[in-house]
Coordinates of N, CA and C in Angstrom, one line a residue:
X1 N 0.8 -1.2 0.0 CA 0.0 0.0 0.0 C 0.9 1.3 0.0
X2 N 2.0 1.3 0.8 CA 3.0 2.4 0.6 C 3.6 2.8 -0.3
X3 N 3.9 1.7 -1.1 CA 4.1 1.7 -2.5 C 3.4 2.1 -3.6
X4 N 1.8 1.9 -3.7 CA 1.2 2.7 -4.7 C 1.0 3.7 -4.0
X5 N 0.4 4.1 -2.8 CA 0.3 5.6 -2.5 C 1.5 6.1 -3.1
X6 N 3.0 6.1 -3.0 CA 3.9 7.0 -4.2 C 3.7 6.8 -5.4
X7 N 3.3 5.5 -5.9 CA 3.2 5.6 -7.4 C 1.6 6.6 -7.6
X8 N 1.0 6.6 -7.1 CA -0.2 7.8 -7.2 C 0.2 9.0 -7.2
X9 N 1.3 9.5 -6.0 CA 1.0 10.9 -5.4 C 2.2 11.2 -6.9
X10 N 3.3 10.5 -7.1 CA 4.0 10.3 -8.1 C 3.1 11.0 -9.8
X11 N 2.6 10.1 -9.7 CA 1.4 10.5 -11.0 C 1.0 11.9 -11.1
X12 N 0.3 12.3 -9.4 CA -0.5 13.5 -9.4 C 0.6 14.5 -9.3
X13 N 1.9 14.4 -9.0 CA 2.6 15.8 -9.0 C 3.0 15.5 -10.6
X14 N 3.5 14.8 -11.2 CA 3.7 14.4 -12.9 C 2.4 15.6 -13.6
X15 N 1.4 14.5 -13.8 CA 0.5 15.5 -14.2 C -0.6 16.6 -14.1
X16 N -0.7 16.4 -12.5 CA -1.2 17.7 -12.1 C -0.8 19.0 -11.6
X17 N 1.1 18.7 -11.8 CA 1.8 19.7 -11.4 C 3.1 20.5 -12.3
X18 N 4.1 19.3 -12.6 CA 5.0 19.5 -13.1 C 4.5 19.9 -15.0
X19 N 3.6 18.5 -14.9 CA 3.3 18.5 -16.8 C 2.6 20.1 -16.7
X20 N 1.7 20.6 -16.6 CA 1.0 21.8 -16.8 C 2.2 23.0 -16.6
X21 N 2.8 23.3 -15.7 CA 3.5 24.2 -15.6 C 4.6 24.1 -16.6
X22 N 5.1 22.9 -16.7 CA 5.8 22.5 -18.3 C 5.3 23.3 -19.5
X23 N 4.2 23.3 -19.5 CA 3.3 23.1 -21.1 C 3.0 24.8 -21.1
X24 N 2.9 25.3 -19.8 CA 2.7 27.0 -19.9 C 3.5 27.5 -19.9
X25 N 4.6 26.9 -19.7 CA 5.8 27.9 -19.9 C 7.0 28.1 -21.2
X26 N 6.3 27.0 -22.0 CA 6.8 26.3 -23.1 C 5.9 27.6 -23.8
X27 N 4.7 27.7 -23.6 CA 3.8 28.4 -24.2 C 4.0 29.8 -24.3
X28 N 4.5 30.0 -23.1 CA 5.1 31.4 -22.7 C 5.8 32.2 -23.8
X29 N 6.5 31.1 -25.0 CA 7.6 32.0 -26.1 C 6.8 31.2 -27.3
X30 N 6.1 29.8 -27.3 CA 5.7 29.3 -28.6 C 4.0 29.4 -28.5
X31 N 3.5 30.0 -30.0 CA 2.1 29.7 -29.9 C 1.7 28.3 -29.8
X32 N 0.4 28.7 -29.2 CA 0.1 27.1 -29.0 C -0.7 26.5 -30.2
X33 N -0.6 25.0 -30.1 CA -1.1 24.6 -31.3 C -2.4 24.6 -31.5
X34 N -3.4 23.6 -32.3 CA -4.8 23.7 -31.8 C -5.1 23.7 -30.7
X35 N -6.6 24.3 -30.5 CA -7.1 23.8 -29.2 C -8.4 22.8 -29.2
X36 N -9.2 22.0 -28.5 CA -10.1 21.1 -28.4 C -10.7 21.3 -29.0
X37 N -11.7 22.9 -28.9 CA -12.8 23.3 -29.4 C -12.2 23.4 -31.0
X38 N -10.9 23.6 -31.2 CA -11.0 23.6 -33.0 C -10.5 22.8 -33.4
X39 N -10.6 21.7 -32.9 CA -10.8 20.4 -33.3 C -12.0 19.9 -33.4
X40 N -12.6 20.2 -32.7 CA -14.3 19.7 -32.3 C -14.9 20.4 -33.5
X41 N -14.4 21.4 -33.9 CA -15.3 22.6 -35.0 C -15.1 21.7 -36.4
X42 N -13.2 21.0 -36.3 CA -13.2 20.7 -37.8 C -14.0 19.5 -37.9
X43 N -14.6 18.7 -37.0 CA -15.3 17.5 -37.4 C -17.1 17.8 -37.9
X44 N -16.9 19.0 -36.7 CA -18.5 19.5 -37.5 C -18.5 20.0 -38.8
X45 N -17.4 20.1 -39.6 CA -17.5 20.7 -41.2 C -16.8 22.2 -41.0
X46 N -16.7 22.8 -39.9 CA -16.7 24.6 -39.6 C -14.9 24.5 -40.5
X47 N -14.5 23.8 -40.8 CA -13.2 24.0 -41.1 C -12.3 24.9 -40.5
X48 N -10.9 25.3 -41.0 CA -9.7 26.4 -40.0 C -9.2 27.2 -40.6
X49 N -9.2 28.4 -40.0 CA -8.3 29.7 -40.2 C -7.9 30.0 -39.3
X50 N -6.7 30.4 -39.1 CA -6.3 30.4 -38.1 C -4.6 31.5 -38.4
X51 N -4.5 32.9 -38.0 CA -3.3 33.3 -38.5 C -2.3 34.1 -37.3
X52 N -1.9 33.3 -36.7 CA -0.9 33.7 -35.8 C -0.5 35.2 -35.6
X53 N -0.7 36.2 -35.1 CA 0.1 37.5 -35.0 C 0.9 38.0 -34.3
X54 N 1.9 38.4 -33.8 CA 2.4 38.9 -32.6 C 1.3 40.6 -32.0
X55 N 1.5 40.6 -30.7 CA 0.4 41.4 -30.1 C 0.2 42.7 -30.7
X56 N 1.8 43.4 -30.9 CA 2.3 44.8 -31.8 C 1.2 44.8 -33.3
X57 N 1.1 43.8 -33.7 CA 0.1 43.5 -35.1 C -1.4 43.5 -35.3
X58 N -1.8 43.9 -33.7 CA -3.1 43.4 -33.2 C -3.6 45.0 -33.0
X59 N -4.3 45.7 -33.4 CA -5.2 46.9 -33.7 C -5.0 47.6 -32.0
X60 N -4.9 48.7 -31.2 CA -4.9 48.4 -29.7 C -6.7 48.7 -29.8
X61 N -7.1 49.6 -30.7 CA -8.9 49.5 -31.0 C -9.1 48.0 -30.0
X62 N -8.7 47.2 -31.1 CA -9.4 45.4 -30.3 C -9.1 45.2 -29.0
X63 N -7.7 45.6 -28.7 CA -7.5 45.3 -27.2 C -8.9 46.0 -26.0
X64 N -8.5 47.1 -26.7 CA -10.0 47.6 -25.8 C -10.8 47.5 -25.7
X65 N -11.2 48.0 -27.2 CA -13.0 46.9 -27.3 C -13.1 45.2 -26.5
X66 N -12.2 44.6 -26.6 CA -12.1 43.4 -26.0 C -12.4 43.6 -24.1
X67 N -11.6 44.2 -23.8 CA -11.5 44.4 -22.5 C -12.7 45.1 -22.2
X68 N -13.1 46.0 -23.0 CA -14.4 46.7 -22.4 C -15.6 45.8 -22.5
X69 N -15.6 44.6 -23.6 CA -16.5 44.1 -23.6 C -16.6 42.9 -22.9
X70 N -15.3 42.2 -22.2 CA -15.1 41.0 -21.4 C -14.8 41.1 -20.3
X71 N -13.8 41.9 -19.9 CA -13.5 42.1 -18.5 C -12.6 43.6 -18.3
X72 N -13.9 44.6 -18.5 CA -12.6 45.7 -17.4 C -11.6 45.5 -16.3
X73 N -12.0 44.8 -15.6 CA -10.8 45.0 -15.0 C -9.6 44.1 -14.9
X74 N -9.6 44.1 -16.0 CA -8.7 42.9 -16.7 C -7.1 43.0 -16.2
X75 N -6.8 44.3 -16.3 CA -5.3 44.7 -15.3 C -5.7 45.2 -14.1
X76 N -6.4 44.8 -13.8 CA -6.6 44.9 -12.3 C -6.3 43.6 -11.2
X77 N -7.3 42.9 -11.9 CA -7.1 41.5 -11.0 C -6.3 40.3 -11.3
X78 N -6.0 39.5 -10.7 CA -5.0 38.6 -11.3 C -5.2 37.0 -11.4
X79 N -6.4 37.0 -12.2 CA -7.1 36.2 -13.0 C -8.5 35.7 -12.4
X80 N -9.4 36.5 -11.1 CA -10.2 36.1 -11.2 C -11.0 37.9 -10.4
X81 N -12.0 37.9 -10.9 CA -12.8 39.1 -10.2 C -13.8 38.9 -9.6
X82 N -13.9 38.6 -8.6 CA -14.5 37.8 -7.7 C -16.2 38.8 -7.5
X83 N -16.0 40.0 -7.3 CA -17.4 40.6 -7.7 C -18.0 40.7 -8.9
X84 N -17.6 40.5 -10.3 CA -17.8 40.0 -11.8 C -18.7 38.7 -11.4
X85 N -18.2 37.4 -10.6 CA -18.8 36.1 -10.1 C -19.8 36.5 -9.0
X86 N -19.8 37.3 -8.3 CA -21.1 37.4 -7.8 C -22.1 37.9 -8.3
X87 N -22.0 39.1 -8.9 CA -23.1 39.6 -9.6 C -23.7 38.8 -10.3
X88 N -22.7 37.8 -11.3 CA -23.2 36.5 -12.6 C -23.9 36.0 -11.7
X89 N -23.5 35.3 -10.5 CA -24.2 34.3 -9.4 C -26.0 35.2 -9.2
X90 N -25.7 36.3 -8.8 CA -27.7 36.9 -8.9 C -27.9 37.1 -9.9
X91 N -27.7 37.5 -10.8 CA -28.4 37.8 -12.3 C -28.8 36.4 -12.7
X92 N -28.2 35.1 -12.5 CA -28.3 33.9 -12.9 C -29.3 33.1 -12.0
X93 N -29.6 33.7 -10.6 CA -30.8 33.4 -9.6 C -31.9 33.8 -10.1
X94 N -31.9 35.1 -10.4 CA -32.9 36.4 -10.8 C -33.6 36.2 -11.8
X95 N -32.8 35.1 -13.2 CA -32.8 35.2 -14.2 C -32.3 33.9 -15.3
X96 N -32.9 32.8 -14.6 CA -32.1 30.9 -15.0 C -32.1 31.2 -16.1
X97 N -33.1 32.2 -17.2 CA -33.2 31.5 -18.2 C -31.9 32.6 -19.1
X98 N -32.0 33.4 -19.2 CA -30.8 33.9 -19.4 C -29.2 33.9 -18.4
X99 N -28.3 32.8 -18.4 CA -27.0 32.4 -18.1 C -26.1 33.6 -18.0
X100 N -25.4 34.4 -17.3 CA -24.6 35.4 -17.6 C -23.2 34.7 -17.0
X101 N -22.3 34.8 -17.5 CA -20.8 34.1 -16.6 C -19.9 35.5 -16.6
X102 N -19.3 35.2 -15.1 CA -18.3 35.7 -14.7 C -17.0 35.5 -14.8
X103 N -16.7 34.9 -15.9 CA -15.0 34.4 -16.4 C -14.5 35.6 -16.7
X104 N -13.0 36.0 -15.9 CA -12.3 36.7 -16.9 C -11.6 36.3 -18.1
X105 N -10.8 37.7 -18.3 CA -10.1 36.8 -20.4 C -9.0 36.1 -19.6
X106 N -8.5 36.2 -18.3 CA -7.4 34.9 -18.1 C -8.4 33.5 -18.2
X107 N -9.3 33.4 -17.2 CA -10.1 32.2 -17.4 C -10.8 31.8 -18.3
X108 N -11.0 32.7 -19.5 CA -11.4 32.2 -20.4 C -10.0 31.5 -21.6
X109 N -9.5 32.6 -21.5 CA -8.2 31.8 -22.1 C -7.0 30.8 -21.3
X110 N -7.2 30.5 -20.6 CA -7.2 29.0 -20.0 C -8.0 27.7 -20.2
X111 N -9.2 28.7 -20.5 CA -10.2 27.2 -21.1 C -9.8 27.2 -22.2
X112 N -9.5 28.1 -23.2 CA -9.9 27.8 -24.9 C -8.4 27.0 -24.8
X113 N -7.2 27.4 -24.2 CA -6.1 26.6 -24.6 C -6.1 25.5 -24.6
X114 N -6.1 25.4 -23.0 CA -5.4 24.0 -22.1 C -7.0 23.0 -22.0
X115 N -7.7 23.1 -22.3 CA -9.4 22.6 -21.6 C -10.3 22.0 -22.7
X116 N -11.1 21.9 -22.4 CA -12.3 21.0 -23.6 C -13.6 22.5 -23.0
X117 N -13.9 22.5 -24.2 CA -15.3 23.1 -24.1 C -16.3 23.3 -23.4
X118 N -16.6 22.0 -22.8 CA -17.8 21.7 -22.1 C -17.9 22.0 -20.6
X119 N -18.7 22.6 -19.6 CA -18.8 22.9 -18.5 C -18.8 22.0 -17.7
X120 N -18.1 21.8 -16.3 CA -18.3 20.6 -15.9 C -17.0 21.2 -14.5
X121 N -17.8 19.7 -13.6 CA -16.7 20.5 -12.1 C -15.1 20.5 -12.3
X122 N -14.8 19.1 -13.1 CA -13.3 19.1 -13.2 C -12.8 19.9 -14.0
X123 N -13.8 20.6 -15.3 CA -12.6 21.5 -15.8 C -12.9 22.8 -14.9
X124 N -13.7 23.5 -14.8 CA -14.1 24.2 -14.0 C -12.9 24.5 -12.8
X125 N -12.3 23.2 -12.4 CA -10.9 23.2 -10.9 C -9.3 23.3 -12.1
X126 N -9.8 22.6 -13.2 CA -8.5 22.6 -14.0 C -7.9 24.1 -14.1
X127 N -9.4 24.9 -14.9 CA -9.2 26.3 -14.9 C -8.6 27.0 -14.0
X128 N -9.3 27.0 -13.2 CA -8.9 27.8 -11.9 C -6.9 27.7 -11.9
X129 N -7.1 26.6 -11.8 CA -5.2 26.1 -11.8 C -4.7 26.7 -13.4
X130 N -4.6 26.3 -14.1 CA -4.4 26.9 -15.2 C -4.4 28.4 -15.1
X131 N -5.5 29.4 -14.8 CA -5.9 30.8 -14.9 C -4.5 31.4 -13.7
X132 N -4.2 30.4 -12.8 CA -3.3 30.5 -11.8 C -1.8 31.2 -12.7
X133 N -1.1 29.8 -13.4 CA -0.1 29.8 -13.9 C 0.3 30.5 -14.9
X134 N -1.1 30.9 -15.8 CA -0.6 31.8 -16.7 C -0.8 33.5 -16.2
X135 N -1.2 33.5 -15.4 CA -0.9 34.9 -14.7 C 0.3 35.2 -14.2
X136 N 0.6 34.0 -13.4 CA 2.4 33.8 -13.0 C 3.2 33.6 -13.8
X137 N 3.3 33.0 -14.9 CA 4.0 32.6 -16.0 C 3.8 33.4 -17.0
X138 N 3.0 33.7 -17.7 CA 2.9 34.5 -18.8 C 3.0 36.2 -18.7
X139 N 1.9 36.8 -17.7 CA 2.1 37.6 -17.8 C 0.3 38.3 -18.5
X140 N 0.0 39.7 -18.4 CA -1.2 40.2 -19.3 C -0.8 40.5 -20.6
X141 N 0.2 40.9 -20.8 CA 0.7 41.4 -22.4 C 0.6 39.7 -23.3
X142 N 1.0 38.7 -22.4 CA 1.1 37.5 -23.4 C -0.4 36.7 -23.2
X143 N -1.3 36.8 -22.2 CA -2.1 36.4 -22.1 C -3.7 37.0 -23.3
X144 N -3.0 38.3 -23.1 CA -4.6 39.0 -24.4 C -3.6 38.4 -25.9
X145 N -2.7 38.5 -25.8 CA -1.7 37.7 -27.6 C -2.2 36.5 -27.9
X146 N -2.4 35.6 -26.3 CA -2.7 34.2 -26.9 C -4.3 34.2 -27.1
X147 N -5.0 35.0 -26.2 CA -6.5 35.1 -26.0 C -6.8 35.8 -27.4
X148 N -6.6 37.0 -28.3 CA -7.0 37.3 -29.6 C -6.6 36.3 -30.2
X149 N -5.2 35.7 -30.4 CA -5.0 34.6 -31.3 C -5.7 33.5 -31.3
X150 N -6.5 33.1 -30.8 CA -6.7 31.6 -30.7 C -8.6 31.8 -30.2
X151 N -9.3 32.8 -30.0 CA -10.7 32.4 -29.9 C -11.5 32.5 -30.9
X152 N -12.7 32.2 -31.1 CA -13.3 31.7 -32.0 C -14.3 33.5 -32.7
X153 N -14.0 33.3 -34.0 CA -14.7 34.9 -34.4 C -15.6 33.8 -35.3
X154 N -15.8 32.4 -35.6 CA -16.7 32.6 -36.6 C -16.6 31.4 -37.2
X155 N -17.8 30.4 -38.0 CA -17.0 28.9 -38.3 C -15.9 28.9 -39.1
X156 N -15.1 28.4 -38.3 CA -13.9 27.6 -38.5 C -12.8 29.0 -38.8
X157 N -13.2 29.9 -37.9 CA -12.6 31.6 -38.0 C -11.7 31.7 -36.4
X158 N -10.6 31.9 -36.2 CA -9.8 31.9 -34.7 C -8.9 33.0 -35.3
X159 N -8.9 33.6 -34.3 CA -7.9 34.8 -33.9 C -8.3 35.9 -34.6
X160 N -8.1 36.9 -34.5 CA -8.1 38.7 -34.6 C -7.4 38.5 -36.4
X161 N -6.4 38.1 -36.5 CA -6.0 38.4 -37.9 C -6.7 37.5 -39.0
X162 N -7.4 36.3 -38.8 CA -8.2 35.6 -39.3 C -9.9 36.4 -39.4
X163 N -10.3 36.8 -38.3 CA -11.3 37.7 -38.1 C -11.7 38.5 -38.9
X164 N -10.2 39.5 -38.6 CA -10.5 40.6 -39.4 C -10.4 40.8 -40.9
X165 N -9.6 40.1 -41.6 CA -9.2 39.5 -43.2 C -11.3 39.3 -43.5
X166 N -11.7 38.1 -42.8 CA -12.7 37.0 -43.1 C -14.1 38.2 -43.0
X167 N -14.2 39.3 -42.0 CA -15.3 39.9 -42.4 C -14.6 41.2 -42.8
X168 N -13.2 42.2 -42.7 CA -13.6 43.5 -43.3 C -12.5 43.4 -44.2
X169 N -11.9 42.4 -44.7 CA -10.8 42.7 -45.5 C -9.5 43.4 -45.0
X170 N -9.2 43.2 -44.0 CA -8.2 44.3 -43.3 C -7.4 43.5 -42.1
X171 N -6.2 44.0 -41.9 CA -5.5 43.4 -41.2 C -6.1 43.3 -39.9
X172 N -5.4 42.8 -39.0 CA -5.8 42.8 -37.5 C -5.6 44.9 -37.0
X173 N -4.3 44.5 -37.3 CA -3.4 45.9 -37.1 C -4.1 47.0 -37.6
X174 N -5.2 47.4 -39.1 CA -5.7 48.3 -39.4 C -7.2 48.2 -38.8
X175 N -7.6 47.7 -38.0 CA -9.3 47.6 -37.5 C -9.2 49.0 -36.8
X176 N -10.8 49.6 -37.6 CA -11.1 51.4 -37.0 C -11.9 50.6 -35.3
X177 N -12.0 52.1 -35.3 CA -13.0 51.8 -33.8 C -14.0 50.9 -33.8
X178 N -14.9 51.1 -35.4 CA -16.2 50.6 -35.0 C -16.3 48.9 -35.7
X179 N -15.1 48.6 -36.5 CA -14.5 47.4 -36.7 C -14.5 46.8 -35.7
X180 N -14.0 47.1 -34.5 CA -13.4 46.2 -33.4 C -14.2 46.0 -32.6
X181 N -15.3 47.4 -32.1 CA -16.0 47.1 -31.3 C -16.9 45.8 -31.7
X182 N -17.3 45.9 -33.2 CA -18.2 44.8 -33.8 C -17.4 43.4 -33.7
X183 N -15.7 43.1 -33.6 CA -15.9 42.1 -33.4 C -15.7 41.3 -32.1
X184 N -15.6 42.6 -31.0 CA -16.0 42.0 -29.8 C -17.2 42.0 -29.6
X185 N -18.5 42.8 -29.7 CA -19.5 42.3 -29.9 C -19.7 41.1 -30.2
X186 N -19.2 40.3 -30.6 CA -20.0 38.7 -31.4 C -19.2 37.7 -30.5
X187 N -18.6 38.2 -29.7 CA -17.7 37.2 -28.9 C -18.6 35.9 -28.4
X188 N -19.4 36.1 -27.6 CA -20.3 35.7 -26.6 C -20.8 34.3 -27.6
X189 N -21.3 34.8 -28.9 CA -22.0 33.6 -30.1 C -21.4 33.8 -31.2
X190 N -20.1 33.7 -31.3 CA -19.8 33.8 -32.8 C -19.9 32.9 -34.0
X191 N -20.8 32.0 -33.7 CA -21.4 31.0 -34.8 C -22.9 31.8 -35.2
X192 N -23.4 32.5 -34.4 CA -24.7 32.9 -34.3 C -24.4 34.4 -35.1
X193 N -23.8 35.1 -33.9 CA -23.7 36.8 -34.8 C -22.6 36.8 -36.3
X194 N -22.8 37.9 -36.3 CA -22.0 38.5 -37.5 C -21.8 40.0 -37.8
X195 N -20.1 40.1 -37.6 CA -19.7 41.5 -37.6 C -19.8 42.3 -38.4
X196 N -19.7 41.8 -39.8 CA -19.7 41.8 -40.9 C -21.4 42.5 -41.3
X197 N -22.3 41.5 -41.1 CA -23.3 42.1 -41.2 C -24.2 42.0 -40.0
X198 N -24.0 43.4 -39.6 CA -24.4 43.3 -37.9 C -25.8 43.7 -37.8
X199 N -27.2 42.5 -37.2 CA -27.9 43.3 -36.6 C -28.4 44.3 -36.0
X200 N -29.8 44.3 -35.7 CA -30.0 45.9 -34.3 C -29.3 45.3 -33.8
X201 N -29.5 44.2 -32.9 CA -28.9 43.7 -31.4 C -27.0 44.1 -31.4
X202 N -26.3 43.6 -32.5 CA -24.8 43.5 -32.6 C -24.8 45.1 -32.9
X203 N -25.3 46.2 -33.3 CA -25.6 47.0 -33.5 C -25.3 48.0 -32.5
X204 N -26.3 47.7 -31.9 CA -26.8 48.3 -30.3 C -25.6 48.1 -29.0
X205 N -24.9 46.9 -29.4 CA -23.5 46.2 -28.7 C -22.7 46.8 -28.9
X206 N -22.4 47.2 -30.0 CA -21.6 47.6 -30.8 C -21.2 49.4 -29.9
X207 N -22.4 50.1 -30.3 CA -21.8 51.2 -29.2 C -22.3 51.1 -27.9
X208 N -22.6 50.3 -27.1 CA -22.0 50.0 -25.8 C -20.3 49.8 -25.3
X209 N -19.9 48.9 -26.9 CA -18.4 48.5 -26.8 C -17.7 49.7 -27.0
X210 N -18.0 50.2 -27.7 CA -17.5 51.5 -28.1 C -17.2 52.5 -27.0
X211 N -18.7 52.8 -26.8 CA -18.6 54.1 -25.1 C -17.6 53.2 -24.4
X212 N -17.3 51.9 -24.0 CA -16.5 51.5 -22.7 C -15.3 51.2 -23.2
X213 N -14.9 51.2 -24.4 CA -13.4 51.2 -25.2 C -13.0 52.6 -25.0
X214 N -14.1 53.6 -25.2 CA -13.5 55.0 -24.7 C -13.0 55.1 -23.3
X215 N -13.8 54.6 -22.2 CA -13.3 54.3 -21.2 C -12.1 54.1 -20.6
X216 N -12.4 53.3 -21.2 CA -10.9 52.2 -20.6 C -9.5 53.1 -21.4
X217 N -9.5 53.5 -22.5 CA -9.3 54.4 -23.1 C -8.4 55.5 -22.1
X218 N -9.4 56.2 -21.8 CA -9.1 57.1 -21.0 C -8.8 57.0 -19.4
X219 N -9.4 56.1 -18.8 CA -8.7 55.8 -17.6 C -7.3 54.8 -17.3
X220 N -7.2 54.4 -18.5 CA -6.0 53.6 -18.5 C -6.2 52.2 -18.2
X221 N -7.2 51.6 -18.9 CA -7.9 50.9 -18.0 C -6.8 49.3 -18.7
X222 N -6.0 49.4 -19.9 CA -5.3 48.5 -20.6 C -3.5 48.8 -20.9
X223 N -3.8 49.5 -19.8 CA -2.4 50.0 -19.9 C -1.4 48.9 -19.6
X224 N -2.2 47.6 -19.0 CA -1.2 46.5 -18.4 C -0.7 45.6 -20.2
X225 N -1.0 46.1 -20.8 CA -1.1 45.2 -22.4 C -0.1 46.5 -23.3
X226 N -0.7 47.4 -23.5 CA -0.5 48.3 -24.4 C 0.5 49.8 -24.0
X227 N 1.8 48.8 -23.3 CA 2.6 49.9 -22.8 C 3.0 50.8 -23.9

């Protein structure tokens, strides 16, 4: 019995400690490869685009609009906003049928990398660990690089420079104000919306994103990205 208890605890420091912190930190200088979810997209037919950019290439319009539209206080906290999760927690009592979540862009970009898609308690504890290490390890400047690069704008559409080519013809780097806000607007359903040709609703998002990209804008609210 003393013997497997080490070959277990053995195991759990292997891959619940050492392997992960391995793989984020590897990550730290190399983009990461696919993730689950775009793998899961290419079997549904959604096919890949997918175009790697360094962060300097990335519009700062999008950084903001991003932040205004996911998490203000994205250089504030250090991967979780714990009153962002309560408020989701009553609006979600208040309101089952409309879901609102309180992930920041660390926790969400922890799920899209390292994680599978689907909600559930184990990834849900994975995250948390994950959202941990890449705050320690990576850093905000490399964490919004990997989070534009790698989430989902659209079938079989990933990252800001795939995005932005696929609806306005334009680099990541050239997106105007009202470019970006539209394609943070679509974040939330980007199989569903479209920036490209935006409803009232993406419409109506759209300068919400806007007014709080001015914000953040002006208070400095991304200055932890866009030294």
């Amino acid at each position: 019995m003393g013997r497997l208890f080490r070959c277990v605890l053995i195991l759990i420091l292997v891959f619940g400690l050492v392997g992960p912190v391995a793989v984020v930190a590897i990550y730290r200088f190399v983009p990461p490869p696919m993730t689950w979810l775009m793998v899961e997209r290419m079997f549904e037919g959604h096919g890949f685009d997918r175009r790697w950019v360094p962060l300097r290439r990335i519009s700062p319009q999008l950084v903001r609009s991003v932040i205004g539209a996911e998490d203000a206080r994205f250089c504030e906290h250090h991967g979780f906003d714990f009153n962002a999760m309560q408020k989701a927690m009553a609006h979600n009592e208040e309101r089952p049928g409309k879901i609102r979540g309180g992930s920041t862009i660390s926790q969400q970009t922890a799920k899209n990398v390292f994680l599978w898609p689907h909600r559930d308690y184990v990834r849900k504890g994975l995250e948390a660990w994950f959202t941990v290490l890449i705050e320690t390890i990576w850093g905000k400047p490399r964490i919004m690089e990997v989070y534009l690069n790698s989430i989902e704008w659209g079938p079989g559409v990933y990252g800001a420079e795939a995005a932005a080519q696929a609806n306005f013809h334009e680099a990541a780097a050239q997106l105007s104000p009202a470019q970006a806000a539209r394609l943070a607007a679509i974040i939330p359903k980007p199989l569903a919306w479209k920036a490209a040709r935006p409803g009232p609703y993406i419409q109506k998002r759209q300068g919400h994103i806007t007014a709080a990209a001015g914000t953040i804008r002006r208070d400095g609210l991304a200055d932890c990205v866009l030294r």
